XYZ file of C-alpha atoms in Angstrom:
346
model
C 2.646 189.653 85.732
C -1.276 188.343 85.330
C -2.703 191.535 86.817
C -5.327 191.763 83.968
C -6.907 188.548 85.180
C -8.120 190.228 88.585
C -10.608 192.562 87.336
C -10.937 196.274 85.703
C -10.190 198.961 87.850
C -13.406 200.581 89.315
C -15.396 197.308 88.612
C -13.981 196.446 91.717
C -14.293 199.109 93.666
C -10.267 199.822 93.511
C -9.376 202.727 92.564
C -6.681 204.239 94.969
C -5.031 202.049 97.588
C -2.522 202.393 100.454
C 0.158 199.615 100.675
C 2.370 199.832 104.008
C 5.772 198.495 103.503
C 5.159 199.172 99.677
C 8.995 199.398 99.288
C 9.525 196.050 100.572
C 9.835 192.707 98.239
C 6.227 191.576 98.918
C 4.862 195.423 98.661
C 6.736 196.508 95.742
C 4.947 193.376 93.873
C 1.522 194.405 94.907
C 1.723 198.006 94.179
C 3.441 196.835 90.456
C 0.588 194.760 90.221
C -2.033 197.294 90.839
C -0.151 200.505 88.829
C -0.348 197.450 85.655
C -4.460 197.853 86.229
C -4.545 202.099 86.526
C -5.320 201.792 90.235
C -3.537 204.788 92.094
C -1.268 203.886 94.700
C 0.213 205.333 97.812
C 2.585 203.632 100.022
C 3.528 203.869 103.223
C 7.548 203.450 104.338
C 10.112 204.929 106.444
C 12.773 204.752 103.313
C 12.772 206.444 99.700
C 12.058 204.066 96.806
C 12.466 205.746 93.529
C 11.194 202.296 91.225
C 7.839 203.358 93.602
C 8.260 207.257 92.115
C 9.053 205.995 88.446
C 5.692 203.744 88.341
C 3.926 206.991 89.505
C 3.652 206.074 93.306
C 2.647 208.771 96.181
C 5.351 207.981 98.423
C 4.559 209.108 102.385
C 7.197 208.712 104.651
C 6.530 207.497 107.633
C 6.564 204.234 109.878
C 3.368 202.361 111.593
C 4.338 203.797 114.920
C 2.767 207.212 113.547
C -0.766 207.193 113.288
C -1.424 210.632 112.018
C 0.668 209.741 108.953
C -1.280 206.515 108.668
C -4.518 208.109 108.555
C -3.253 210.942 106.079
C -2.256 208.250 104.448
C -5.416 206.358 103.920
C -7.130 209.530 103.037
C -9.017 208.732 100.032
C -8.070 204.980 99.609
C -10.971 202.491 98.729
C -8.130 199.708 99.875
C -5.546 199.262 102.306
C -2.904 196.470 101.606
C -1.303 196.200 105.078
C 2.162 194.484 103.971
C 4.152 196.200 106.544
C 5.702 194.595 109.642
C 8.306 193.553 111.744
C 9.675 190.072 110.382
C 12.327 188.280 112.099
C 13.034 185.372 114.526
C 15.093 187.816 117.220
C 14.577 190.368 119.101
C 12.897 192.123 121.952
C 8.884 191.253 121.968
C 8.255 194.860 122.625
C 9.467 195.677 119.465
C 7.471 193.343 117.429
C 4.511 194.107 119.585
C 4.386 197.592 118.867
C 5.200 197.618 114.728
C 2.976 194.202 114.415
C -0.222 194.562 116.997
C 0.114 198.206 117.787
C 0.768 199.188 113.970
C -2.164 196.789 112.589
C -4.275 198.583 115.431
C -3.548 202.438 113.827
C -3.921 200.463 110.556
C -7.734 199.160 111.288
C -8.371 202.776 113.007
C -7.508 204.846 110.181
C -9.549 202.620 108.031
C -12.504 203.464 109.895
C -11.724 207.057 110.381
C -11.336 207.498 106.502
C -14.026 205.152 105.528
C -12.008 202.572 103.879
C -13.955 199.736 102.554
C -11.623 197.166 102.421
C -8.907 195.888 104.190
C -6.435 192.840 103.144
C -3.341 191.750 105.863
C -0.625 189.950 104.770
C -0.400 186.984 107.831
C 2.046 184.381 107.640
C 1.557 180.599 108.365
C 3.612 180.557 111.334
C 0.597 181.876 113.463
C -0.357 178.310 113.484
C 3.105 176.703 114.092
C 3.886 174.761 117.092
C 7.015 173.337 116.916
C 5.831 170.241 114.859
C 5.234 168.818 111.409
C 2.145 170.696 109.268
C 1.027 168.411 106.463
C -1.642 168.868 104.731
C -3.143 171.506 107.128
C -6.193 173.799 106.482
C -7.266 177.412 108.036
C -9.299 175.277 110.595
C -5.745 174.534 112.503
C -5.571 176.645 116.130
C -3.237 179.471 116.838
C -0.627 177.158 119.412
C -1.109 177.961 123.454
C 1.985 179.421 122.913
C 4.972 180.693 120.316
C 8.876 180.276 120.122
C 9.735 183.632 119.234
C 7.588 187.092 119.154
C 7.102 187.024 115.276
C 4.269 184.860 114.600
C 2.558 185.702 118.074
C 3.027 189.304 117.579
C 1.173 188.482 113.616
C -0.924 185.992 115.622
C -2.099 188.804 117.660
C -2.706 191.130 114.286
C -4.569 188.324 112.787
C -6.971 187.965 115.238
C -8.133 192.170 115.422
C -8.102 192.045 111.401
C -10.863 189.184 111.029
C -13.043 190.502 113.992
C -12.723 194.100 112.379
C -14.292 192.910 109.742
C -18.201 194.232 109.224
C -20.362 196.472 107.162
C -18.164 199.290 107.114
C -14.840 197.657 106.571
C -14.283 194.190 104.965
C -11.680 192.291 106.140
C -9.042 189.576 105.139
C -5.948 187.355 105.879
C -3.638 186.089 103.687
C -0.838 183.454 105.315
C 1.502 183.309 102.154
C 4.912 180.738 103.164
C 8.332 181.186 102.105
C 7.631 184.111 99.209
C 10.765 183.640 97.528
C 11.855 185.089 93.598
C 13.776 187.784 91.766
C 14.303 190.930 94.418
C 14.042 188.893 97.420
C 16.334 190.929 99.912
C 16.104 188.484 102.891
C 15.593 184.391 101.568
C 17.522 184.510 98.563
C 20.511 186.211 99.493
C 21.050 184.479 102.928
C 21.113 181.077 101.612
C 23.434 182.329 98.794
C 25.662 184.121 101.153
C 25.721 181.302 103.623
C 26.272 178.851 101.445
C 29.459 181.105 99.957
C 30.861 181.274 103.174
C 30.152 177.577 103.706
C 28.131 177.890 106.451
C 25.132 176.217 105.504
C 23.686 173.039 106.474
C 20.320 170.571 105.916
C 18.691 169.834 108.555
C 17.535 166.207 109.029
C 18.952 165.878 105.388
C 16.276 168.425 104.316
C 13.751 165.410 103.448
C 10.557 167.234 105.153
C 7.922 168.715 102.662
C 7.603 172.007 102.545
C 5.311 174.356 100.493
C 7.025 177.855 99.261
C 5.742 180.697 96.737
C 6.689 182.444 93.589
C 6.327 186.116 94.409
C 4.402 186.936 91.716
C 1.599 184.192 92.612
C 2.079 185.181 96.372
C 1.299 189.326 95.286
C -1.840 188.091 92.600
C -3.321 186.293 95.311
C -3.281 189.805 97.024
C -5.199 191.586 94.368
C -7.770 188.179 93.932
C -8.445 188.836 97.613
C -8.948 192.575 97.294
C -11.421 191.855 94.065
C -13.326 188.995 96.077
C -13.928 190.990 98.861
C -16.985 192.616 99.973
C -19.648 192.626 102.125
C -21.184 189.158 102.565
C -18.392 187.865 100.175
C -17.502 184.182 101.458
C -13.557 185.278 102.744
C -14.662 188.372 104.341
C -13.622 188.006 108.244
C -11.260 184.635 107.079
C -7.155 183.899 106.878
C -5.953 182.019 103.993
C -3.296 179.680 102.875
C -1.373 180.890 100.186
C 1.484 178.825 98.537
C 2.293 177.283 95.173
C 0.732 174.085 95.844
C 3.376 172.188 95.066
C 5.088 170.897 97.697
C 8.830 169.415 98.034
C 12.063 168.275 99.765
C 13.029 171.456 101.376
C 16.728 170.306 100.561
C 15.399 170.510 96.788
C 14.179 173.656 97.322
C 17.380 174.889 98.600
C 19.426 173.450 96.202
C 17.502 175.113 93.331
C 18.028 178.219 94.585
C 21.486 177.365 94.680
C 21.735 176.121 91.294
C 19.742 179.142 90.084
C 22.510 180.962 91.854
C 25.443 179.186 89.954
C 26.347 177.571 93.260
C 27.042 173.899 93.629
C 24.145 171.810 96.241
C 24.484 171.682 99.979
C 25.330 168.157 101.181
C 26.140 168.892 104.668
C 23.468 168.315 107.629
C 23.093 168.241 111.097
C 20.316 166.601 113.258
C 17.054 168.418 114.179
C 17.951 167.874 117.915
C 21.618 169.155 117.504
C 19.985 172.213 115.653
C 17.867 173.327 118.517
C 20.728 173.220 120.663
C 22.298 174.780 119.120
C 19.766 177.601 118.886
C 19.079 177.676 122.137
C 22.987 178.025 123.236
C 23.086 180.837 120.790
C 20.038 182.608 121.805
C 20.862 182.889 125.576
C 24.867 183.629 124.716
C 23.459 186.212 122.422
C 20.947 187.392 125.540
C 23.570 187.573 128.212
C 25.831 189.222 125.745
C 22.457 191.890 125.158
C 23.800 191.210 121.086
C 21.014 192.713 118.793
C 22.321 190.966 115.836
C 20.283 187.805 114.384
C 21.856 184.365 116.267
C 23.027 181.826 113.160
C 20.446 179.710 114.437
C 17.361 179.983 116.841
C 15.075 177.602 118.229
C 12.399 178.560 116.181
C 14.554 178.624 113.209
C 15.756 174.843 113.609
C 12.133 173.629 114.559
C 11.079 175.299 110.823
C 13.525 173.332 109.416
C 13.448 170.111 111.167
C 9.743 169.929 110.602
C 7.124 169.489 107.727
C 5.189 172.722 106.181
C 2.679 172.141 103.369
C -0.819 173.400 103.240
C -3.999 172.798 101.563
C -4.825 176.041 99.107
C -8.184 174.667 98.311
C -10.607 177.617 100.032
C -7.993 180.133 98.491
C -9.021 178.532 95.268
C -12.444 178.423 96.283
C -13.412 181.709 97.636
C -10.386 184.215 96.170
C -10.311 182.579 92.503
C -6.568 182.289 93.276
C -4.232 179.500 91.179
C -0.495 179.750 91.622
C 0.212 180.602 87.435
C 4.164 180.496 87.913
C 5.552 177.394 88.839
C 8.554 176.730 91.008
C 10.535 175.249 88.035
C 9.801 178.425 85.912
C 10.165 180.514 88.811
C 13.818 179.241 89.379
C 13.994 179.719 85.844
C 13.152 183.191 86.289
C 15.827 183.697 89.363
C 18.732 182.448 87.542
C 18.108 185.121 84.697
C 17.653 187.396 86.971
C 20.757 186.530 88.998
C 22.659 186.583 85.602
C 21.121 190.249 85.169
C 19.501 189.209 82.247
C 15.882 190.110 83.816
C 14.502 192.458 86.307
C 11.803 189.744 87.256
């Protein structure tokens, strides 16, 4: 999975790290990644993962909202990978706020309280998304004056205390990896398969707007490249980062490859980018009124995503974490298909 190219373990200063949400697709990549070096892992999660167990994980149960477990679980680490979060476009804001901004918060404290030197977040690019095309853009774009749902402000939020945490003491940094998609994806994957079953799914604005994505293999190395190039005075320390394969398409081609991978013939239907966001925003204040908890088909944020432009320039990812996408999408999809087939785990 290219772990060896990251470092040796204690070279590195990594020898026992804490992942939160190290059960999840994004977490379970990171901690495989680091058990391939010798580095001891813990993980923090509220379920039971026994793949974690088998690979020789120290499992503590628990959620963000508990900070005594967070700081017994940090106990010892040299490295915290905080993967955990809430994800989602719906939903009450309190209940982002307090796993995303609260969590990060008992996350950065039990770093100091256990002496943790180093500290890498796992961001997203839509703290910078306003509603209109990205193309091209670079960590020097804002956070917008304002967000369309409590996700990326909530992360927004967590961003922000992560980079000025960073110091002496504790090293910090921000990875803003987009679309993370591959074999064991429980959210991407699996929607667009099962929507597209039920035939349900639609292109929006024909799907012609570029949009970057990532193999989840390049998206967890560039994890580990950030944990070996931090340190103190180290050129990312107290900095977010792109992180993306660099190669960016048609986000209709994107979505018909995982389709194809999938055995399923390609989307052709579509619906306007306005029509979209009306439709999102009928759904989202039926779904209010109606106090539904369940995700709306569509959103306002949701339509804007995919109405709109999203590639990035990787170039101080390259520069300052050493990090170069090493699975390309078309070997990537390659790799989904067989593991759709079952021929693969990953």
């Amino acid at each position: 999975m290219g772990a060896a190219a990251g470092g040796i373990v204690g070279g590195n200063g990594m020898n026992r790290a804490l992942v939160t949400g190290g059960g999840g697709f994004l977490g379970k990549a990171i901690v495989t990644m680091l058990r391939a070096r010798g580095v001891e892992v813990r993980s923090l999660s509220r379920g039971a993962y026994p793949e974690l167990e088998a690979m020789g994980v120290e499992h503590v149960s628990a959620s963000l909202s508990d900070g005594k477990a967070v700081r017994r679980a940090a106990d010892g680490c040299d490295i915290v990978f905080h993967v955990g979060a809430k994800a989602g476009v719906w939903g009450p804001y309190l209940e982002y706020h307090e796993a995303n901004v609260s969590g990060t918060q008992r996350v950065l404290d039990a770093c100091k309280a256990r002496g943790v030197q180093k500290l890498v977040y796992t961001s997203t690019p839509s703290v910078t998304f306003a509603g209109e095309d990205q193309e091209g853009v670079d960590e020097s774009a804002p956070y917008p004056a304002s967000f369309l749902t409590p996700y990326p402000e909530t992360k927004a939020n967590a961003e922000r205390m992560v980079l000025e945490a960073n110091g002496e003491a504790l090293q910090t940094v921000a990875l803003r990896p987009h679309l993370i998609w591959g074999p064991g994806d429980n959210h991407l994957v699996p929607r667009l398969i099962d929507r597209a079953k039920k035939g349900r799914l639609r292109l929006v604005n024909g799907g012609h707007g570029l949009v970057d994505s990532v193999y989840i293999d390049n998206a967890a190395e560039a994890h580990l490249n950030a944990a070996d190039a931090l340190g103190p005075g180290a050129a990312c320390a107290g900095k977010a980062y792109f992180i993306t394969n660099g190669e960016p398409m048609a986000m209709g081609d994107l979505i018909n490859g995982i389709l194809n991978a999938a055995g399923l013939p390609p989307c052709t239907k579509n619906i306007s980018g306005g029509m979209a966001y009306f439709a999102g925003a009928t759904l989202e204040k039926i779904y209010g009124l109606l106090g539904k908890t369940d995700e709306p088909p569509m959103t306002r944020f949701v339509a804007r995503q995919l109405a709109t432009a999203h590639w990035f320039d990787i170039s101080a990812a390259r520069r300052d974490l050493g990090y170069e996408p090493r699975v390309t999408i078309a070997e990537g999809l390659e790799r989904l298909a067989a593991h759709l087939r079952g021929e693969t785990a990953r």
